[in-house]
PDB file of C-alpha atoms and ligand atoms in Angstrom:
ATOM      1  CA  UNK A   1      88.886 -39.407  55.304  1.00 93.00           C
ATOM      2  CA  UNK A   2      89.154 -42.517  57.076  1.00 95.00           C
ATOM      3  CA  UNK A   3      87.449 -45.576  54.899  1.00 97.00           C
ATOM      4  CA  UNK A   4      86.533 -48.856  56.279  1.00 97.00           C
ATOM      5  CA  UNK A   5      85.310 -51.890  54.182  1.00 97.00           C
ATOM      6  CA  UNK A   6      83.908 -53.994  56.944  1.00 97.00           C
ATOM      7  CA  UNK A   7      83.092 -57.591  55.749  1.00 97.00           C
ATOM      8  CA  UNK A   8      81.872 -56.350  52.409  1.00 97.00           C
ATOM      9  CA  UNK A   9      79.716 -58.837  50.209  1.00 97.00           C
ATOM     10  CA  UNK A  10      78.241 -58.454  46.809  1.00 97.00           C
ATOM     11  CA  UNK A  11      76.235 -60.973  44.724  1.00 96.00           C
ATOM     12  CA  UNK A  12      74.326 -59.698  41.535  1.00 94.00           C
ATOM     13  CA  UNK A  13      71.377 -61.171  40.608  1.00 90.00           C
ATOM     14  CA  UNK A  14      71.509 -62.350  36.546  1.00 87.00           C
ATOM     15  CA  UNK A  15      69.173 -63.652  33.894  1.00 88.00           C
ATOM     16  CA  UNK A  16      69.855 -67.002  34.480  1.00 86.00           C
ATOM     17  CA  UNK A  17      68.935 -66.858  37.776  1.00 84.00           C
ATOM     18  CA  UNK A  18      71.990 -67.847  39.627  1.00 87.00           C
ATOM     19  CA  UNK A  19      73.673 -65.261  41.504  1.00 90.00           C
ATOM     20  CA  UNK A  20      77.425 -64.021  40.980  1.00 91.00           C
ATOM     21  CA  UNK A  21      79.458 -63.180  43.562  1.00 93.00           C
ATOM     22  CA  UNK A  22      81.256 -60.225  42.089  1.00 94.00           C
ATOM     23  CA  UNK A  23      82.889 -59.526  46.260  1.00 96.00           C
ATOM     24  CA  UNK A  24      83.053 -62.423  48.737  1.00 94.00           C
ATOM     25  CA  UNK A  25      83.803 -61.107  52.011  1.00 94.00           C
ATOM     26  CA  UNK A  26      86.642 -57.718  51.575  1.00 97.00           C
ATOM     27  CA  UNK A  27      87.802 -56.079  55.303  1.00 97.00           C
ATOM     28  CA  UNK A  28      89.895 -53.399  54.205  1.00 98.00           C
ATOM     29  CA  UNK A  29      90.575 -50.241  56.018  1.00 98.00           C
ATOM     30  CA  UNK A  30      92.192 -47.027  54.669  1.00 98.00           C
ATOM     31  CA  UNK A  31      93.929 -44.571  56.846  1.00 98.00           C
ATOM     32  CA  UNK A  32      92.776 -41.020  55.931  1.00 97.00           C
ATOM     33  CA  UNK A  33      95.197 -39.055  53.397  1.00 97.00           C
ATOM     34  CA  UNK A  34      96.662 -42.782  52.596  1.00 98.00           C
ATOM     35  CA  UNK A  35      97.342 -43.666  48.663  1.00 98.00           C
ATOM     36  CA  UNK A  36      95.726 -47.191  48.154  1.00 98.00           C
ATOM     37  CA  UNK A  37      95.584 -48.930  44.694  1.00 98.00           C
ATOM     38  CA  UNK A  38      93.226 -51.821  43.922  1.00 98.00           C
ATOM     39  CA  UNK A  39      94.853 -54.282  41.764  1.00 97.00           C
ATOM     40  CA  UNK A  40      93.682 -57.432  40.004  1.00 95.00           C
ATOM     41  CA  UNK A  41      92.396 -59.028  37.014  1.00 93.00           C
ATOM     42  CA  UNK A  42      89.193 -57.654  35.147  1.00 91.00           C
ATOM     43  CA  UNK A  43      86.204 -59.319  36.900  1.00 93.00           C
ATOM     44  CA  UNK A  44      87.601 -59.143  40.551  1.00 94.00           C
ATOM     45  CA  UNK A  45      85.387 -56.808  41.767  1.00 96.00           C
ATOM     46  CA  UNK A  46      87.133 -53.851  41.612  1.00 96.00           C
ATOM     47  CA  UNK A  47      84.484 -51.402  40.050  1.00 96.00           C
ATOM     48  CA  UNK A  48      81.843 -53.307  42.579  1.00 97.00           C
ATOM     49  CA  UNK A  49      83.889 -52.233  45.747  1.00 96.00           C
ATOM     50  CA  UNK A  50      84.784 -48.807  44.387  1.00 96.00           C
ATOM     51  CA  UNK A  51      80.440 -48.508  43.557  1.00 95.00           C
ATOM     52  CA  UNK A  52      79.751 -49.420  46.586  1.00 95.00           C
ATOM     53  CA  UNK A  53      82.590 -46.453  48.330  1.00 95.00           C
ATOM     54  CA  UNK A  54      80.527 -43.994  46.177  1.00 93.00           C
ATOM     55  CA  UNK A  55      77.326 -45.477  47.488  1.00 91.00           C
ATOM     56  CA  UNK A  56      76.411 -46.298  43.537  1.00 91.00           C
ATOM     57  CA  UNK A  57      75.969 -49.801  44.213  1.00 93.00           C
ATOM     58  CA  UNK A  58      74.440 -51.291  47.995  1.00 94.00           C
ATOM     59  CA  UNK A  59      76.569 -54.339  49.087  1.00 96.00           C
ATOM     60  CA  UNK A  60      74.816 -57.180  49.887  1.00 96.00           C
ATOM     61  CA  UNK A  61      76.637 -57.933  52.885  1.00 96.00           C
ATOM     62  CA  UNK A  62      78.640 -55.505  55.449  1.00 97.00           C
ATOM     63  CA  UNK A  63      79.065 -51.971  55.665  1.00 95.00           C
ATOM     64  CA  UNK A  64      81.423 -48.940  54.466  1.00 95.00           C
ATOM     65  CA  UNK A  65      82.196 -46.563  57.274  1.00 95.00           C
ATOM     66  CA  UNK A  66      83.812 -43.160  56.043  1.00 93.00           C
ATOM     67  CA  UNK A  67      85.132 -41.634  59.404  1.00 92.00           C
ATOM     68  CA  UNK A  68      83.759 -44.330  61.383  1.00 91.00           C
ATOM     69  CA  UNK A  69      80.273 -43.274  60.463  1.00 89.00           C
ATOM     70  CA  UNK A  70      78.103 -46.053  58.607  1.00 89.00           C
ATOM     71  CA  UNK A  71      77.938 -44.297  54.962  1.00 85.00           C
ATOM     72  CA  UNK A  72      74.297 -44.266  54.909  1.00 77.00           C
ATOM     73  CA  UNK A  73      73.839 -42.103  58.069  1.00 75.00           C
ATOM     74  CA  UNK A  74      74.239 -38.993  55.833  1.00 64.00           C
ATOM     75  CA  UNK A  75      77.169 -37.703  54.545  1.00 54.00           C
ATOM     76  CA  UNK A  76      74.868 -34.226  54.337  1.00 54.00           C
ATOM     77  CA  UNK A  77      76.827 -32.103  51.994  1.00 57.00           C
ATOM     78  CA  UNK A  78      78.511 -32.841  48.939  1.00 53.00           C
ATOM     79  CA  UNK A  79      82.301 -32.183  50.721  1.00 57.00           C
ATOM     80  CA  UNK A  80      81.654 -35.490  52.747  1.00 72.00           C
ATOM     81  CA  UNK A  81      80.747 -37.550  49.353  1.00 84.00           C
ATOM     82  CA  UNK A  82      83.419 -39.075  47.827  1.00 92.00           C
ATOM     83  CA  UNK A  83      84.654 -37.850  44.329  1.00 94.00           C
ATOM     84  CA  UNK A  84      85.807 -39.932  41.251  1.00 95.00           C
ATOM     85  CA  UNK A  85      87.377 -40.024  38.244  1.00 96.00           C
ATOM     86  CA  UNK A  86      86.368 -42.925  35.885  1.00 96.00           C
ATOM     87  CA  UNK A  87      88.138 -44.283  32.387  1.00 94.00           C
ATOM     88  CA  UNK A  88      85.863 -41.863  30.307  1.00 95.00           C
ATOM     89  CA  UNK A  89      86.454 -38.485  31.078  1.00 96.00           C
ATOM     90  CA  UNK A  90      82.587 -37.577  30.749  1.00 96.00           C
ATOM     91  CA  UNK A  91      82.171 -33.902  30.131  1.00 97.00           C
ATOM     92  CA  UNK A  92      79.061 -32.667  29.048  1.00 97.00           C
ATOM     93  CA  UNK A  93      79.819 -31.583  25.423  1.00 98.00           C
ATOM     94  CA  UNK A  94      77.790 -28.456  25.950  1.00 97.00           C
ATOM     95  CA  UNK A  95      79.638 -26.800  28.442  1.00 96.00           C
ATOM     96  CA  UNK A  96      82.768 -25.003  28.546  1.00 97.00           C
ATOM     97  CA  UNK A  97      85.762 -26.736  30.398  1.00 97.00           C
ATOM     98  CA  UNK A  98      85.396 -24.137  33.198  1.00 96.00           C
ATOM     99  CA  UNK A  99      81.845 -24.847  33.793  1.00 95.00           C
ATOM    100  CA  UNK A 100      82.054 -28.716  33.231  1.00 97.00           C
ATOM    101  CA  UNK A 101      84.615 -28.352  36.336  1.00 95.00           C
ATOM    102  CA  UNK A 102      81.763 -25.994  38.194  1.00 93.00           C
ATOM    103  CA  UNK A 103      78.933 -28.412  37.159  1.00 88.00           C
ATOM    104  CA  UNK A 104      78.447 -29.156  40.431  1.00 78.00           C
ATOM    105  CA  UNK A 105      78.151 -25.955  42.171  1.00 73.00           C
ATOM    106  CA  UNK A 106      75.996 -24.771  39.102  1.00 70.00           C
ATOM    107  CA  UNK A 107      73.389 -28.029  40.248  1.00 70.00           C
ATOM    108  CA  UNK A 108      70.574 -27.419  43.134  1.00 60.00           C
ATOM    109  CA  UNK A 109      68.395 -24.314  44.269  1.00 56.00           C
ATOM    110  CA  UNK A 110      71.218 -22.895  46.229  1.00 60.00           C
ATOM    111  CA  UNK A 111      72.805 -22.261  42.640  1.00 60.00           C
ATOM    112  CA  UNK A 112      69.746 -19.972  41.645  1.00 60.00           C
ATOM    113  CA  UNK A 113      70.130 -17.718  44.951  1.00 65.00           C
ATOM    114  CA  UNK A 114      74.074 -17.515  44.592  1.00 66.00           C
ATOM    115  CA  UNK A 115      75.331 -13.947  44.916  1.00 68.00           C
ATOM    116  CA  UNK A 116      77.533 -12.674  42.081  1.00 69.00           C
ATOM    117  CA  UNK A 117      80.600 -12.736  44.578  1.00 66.00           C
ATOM    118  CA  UNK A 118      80.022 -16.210  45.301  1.00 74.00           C
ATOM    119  CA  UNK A 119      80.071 -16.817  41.432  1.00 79.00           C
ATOM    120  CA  UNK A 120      82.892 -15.044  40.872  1.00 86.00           C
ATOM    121  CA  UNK A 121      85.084 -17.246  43.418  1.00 88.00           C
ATOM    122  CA  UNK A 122      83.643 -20.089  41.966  1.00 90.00           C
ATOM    123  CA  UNK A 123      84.803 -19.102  38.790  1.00 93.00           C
ATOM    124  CA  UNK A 124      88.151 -18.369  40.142  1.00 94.00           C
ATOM    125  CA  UNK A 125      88.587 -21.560  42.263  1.00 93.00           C
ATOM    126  CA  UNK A 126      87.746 -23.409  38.812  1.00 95.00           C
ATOM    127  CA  UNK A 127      90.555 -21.747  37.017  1.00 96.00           C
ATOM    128  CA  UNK A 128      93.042 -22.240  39.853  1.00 95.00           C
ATOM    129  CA  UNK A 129      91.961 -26.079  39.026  1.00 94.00           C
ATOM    130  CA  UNK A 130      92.513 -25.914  35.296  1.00 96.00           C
ATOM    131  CA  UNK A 131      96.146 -24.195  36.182  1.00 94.00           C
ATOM    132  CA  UNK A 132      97.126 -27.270  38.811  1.00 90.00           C
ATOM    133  CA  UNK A 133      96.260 -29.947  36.435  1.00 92.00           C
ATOM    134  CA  UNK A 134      97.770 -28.368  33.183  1.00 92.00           C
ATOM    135  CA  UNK A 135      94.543 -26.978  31.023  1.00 96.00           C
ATOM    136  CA  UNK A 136      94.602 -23.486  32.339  1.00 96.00           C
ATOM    137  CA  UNK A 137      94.345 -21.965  28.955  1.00 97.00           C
ATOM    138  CA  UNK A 138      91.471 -23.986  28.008  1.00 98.00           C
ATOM    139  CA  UNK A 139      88.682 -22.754  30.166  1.00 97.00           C
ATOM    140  CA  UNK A 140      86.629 -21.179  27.143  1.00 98.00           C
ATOM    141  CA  UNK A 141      87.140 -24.030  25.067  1.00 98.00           C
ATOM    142  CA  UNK A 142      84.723 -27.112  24.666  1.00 98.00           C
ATOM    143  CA  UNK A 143      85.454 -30.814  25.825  1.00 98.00           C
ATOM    144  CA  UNK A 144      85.306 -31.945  21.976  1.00 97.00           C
ATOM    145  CA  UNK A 145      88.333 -29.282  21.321  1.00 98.00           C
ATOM    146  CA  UNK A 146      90.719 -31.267  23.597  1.00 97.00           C
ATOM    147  CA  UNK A 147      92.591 -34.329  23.377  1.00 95.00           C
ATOM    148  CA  UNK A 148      91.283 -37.510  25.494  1.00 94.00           C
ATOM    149  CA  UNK A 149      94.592 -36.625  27.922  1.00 94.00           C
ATOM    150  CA  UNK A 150      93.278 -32.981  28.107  1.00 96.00           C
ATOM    151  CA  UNK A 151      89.711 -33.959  29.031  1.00 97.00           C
ATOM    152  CA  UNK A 152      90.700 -36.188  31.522  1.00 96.00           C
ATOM    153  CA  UNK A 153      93.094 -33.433  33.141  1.00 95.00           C
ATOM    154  CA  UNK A 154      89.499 -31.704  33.312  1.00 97.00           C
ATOM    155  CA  UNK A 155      87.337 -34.641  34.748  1.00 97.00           C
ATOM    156  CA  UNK A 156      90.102 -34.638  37.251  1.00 95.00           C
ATOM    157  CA  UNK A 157      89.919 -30.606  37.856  1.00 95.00           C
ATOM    158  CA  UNK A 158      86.008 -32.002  38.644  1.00 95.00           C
ATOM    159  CA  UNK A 159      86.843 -34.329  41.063  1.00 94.00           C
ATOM    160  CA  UNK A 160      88.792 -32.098  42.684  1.00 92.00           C
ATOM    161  CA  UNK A 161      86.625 -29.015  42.737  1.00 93.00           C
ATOM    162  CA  UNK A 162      84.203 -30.944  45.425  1.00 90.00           C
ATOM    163  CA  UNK A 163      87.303 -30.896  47.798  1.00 89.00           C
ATOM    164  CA  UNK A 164      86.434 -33.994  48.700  1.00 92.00           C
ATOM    165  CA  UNK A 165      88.332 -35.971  51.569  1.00 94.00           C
ATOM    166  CA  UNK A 166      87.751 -38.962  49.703  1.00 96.00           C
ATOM    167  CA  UNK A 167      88.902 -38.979  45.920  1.00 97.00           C
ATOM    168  CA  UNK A 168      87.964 -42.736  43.854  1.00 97.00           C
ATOM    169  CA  UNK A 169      89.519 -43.466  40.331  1.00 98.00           C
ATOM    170  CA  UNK A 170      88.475 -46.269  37.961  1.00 97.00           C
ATOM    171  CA  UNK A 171      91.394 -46.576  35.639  1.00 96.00           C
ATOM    172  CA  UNK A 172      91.714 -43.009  34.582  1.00 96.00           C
ATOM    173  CA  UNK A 173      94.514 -43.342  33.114  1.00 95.00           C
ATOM    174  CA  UNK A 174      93.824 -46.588  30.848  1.00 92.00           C
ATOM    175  CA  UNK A 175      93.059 -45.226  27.944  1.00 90.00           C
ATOM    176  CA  UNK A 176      95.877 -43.004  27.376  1.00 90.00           C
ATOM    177  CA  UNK A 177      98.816 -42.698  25.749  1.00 90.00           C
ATOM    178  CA  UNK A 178     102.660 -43.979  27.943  1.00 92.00           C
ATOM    179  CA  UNK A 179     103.451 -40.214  27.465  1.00 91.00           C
ATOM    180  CA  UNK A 180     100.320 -38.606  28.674  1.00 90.00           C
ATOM    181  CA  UNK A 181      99.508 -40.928  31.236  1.00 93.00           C
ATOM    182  CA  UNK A 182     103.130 -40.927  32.573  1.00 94.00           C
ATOM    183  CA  UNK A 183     102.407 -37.156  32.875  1.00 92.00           C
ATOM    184  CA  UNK A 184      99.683 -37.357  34.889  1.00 93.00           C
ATOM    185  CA  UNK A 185     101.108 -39.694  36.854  1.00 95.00           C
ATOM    186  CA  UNK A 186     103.430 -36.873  37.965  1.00 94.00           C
ATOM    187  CA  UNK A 187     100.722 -34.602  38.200  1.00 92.00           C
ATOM    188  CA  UNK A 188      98.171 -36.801  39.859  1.00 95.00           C
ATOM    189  CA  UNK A 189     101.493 -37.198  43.008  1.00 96.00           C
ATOM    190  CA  UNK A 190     101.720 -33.601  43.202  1.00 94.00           C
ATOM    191  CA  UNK A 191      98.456 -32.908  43.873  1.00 93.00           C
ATOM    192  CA  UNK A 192      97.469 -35.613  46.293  1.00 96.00           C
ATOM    193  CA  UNK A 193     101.010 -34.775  48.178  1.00 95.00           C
ATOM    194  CA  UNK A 194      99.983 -31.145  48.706  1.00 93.00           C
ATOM    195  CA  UNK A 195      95.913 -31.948  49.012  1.00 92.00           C
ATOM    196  CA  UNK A 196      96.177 -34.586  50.986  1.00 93.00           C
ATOM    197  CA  UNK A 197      93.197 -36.506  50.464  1.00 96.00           C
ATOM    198  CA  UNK A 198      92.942 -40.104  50.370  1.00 97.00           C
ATOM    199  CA  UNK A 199      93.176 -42.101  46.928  1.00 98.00           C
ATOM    200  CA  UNK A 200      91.214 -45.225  46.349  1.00 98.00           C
ATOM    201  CA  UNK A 201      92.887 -46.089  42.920  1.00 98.00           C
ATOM    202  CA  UNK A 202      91.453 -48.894  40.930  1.00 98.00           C
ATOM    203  CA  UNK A 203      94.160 -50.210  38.107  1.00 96.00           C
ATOM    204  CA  UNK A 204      95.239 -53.382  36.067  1.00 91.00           C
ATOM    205  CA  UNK A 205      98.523 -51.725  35.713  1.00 94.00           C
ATOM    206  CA  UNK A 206     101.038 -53.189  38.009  1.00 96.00           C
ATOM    207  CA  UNK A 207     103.429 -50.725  37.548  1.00 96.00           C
ATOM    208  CA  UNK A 208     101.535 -47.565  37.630  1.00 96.00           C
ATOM    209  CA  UNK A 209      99.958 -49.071  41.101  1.00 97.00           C
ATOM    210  CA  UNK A 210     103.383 -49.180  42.762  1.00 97.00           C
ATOM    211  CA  UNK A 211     104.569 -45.672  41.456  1.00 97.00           C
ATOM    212  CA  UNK A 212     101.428 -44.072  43.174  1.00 98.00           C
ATOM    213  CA  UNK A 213     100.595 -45.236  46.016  1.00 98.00           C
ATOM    214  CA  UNK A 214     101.089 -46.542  49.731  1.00 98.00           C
ATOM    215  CA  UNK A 215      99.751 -49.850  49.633  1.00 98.00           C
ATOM    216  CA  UNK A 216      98.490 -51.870  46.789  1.00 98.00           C
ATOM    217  CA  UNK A 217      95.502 -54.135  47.477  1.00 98.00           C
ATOM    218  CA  UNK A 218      95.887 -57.047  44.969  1.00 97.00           C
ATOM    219  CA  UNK A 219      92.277 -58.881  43.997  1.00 97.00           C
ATOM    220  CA  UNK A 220      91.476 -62.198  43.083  1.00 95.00           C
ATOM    221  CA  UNK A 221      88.118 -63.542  40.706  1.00 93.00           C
ATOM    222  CA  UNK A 222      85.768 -66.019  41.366  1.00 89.00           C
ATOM    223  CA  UNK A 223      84.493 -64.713  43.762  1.00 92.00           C
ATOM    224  CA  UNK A 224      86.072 -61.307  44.481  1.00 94.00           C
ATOM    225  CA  UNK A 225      88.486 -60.924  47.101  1.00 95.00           C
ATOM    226  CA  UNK A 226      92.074 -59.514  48.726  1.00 97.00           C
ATOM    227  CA  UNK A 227      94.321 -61.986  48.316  1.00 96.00           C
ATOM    228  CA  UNK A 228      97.534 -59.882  49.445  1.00 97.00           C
ATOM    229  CA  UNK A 229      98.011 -56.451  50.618  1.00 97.00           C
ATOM    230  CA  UNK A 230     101.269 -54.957  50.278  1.00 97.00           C
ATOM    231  CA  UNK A 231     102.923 -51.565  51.707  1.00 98.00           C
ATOM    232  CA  UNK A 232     104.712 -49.561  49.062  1.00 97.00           C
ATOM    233  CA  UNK A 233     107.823 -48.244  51.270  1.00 96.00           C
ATOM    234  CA  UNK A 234     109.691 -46.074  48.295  1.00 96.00           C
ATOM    235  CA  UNK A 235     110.685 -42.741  48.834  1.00 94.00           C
ATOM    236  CA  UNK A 236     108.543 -40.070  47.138  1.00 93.00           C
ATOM    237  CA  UNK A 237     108.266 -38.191  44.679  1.00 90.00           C
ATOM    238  CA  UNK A 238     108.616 -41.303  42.698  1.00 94.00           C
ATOM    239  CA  UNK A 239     109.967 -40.803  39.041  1.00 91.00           C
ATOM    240  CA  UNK A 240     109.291 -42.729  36.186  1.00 91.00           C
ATOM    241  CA  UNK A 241     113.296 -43.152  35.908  1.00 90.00           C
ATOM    242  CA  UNK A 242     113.473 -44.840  39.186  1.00 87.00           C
ATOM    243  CA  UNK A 243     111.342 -47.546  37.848  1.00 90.00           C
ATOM    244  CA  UNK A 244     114.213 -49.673  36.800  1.00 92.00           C
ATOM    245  CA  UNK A 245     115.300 -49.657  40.679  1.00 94.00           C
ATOM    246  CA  UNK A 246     115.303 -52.951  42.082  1.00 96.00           C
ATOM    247  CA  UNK A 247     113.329 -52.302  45.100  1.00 96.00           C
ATOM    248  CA  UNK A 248     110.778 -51.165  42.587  1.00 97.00           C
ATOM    249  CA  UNK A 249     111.410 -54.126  40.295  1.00 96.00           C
ATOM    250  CA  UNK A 250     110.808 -56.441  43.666  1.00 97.00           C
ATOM    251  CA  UNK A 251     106.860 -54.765  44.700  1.00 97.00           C
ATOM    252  CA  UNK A 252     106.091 -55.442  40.961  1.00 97.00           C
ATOM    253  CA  UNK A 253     107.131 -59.275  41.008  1.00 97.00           C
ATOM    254  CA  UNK A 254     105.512 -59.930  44.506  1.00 97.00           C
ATOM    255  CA  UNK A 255     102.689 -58.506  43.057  1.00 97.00           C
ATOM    256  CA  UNK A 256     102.339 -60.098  40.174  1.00 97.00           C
ATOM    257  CA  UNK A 257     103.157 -63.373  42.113  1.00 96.00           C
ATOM    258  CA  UNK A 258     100.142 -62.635  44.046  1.00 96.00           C
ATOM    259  CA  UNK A 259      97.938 -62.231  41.375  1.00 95.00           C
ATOM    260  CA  UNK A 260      99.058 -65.508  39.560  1.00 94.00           C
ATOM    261  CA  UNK A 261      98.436 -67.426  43.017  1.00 91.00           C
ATOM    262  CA  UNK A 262      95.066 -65.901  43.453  1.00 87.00           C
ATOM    263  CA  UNK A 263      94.418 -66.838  39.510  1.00 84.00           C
ATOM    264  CA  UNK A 264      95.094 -70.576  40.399  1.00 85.00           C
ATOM    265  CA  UNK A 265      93.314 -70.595  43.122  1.00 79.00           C
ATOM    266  CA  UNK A 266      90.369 -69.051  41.269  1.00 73.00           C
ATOM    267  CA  UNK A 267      90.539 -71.658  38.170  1.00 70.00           C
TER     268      UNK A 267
HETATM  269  N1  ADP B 301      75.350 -55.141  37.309  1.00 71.82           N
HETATM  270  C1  ADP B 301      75.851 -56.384  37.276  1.00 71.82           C
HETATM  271  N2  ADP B 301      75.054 -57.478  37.113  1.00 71.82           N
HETATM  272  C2  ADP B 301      75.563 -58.723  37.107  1.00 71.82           C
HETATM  273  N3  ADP B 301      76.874 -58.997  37.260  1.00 71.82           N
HETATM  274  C3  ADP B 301      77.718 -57.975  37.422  1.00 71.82           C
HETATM  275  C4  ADP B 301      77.262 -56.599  37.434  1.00 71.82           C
HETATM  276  N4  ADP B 301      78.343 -55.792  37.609  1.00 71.82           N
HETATM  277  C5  ADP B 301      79.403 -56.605  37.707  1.00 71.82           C
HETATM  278  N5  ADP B 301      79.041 -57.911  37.593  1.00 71.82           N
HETATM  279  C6  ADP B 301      79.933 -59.084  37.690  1.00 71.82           C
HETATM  280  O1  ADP B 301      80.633 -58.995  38.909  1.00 71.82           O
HETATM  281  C7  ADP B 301      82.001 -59.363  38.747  1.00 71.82           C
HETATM  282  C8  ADP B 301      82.898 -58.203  39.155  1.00 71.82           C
HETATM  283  O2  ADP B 301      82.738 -57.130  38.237  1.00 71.82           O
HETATM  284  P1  ADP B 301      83.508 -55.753  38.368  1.00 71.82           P
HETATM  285  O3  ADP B 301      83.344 -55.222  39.737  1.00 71.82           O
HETATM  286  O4  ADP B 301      83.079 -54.880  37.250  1.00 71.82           O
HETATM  287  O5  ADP B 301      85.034 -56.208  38.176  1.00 71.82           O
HETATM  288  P2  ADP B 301      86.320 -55.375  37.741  1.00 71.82           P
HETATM  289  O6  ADP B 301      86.061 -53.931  37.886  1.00 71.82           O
HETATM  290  O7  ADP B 301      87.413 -55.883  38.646  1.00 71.82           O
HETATM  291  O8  ADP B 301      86.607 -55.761  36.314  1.00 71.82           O
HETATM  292  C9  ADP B 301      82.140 -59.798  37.293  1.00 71.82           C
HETATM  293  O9  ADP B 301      81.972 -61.181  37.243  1.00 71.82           O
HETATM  294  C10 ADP B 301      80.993 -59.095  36.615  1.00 71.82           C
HETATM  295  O10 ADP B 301      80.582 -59.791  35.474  1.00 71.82           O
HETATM  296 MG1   MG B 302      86.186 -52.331  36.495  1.00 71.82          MG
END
């Protein structure tokens, strides 16, 4: 899906009374099936853009088009919506892993008139999920018997099951472990090179934002804005071993250099 941030604003209203600008003015666009990471500082804005993709949050200024349609002129079924994957993995504790990943297909009164065949590939397509991203022999178990990595392999079995075009993450991988996260780094290239959707990826991590994706979009605070935007040219897969390469070393120091100048320009 193509994506289009066209002069994107965003103040929020607070207590005090005066306004913060939490987005100043963001043109962005995003090629479909292109990896793009969001990159800055915590306070840049980065959840606020990546709310207002999922149509959470209503900028105050501009408009997202999502295949050069204006987002709000109906994206009718839920394969047009964008899907995400936040920090927390959020499964409902009551439900198996299998039907925490079929959540959504169990939701709406076309569920209740679902033929048993129709279930039954539902079913199926779930466990195909569970298989890709590594929990395959946990479908009958329940979120609270897996580890935090485990769960989120399921949130992201979710995210996936809506086949959306469009897939958003919030720093999904921030609260894990180097080991498990570096797996699912792996994992998470594997399946967007053979889904090909596009990835709006939303990090502090500079090096996990250059292993993944095309282009990294690096943020500034105060207010919230793109302050560089810079292609990602190394050849894929990428490894974690290759991380020591100097090209590799060279994306992470430009970036970083752009974040410092966009903090002093911000203080
Ligand atoms: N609901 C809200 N009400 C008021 N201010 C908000 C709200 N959400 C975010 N902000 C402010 O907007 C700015 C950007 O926040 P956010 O998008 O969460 O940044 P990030 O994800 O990059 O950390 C911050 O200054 C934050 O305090
Ligand atoms: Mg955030």
């Amino acid at each position: 899906m193509d994506v289009i941030f066209d002069a994107i604003g965003k103040s929020y209203q607070t207590r005090s009374g005066r306004p913060v600008r939490a987005v100043a003015h963001v043109d962005l666009a995003i090629p479909h099936g292109t990896f793009v990471s969001l990159v800055g500082p915590s306070g840049c804005g980065k959840t606020t853009l990546l709310d207002i993709l999922l149509g959470v949050t209503a900028p105050t200024t501009g408009r997202v088009l999502l295949d050069g349609r204006d987002q709000h002129d109906g994206a009718e079924t839920s394969a047009e919506r964008p899907a995400v994957v936040l920090q927390a993995p959020t499964l409902l504790p009551w439900r198996t892993v299998r039907s925490n990943v079929t959540l959504l297909a169990a939701c709406g009164p076309a569920a209740m008139r679902r033929p048993r065949p129709v279930r039954n590939e539902v079913r199926a397509r779930a466990d195909a999920l569970l298989d890709l991203v590594g929990v395959g022999d946990f479908a009958d178990r329940y979120p609270s018997e897996l580890s935090g990595g485990m769960q989120q392999r399921v949130a992201i079995a979710r995210a996936l099951f809506t086949r959306s075009p469009l897939m958003c993450f919030d720093e999904p991988f921030s609260a894990l472990d180097e080991f498990t996260r570096e797996s699912l780094h792996d994992e998470l290239q594997r399946i967007w090179s053979t889904e090909g959707f596009t990835a709006v990826f939303v990090t502090h991590n500079i090096q996990e934002a250059v292993l993944l994706s095309d282009r990294v979009i690096v943020m500034a605070p105060r207010p919230g804005r793109v302050v560089a935007d810079i292609s990602i040219d190394l050849p894929r897969p990428r490894l974690h071993e290759r991380m020591t390469d100097p090209a590799f070393g060279d994306l992470v120091l430009r970036i970083r250099e752009a974040l410092r100048e966009g903090l002093v320009e911000a203080a």
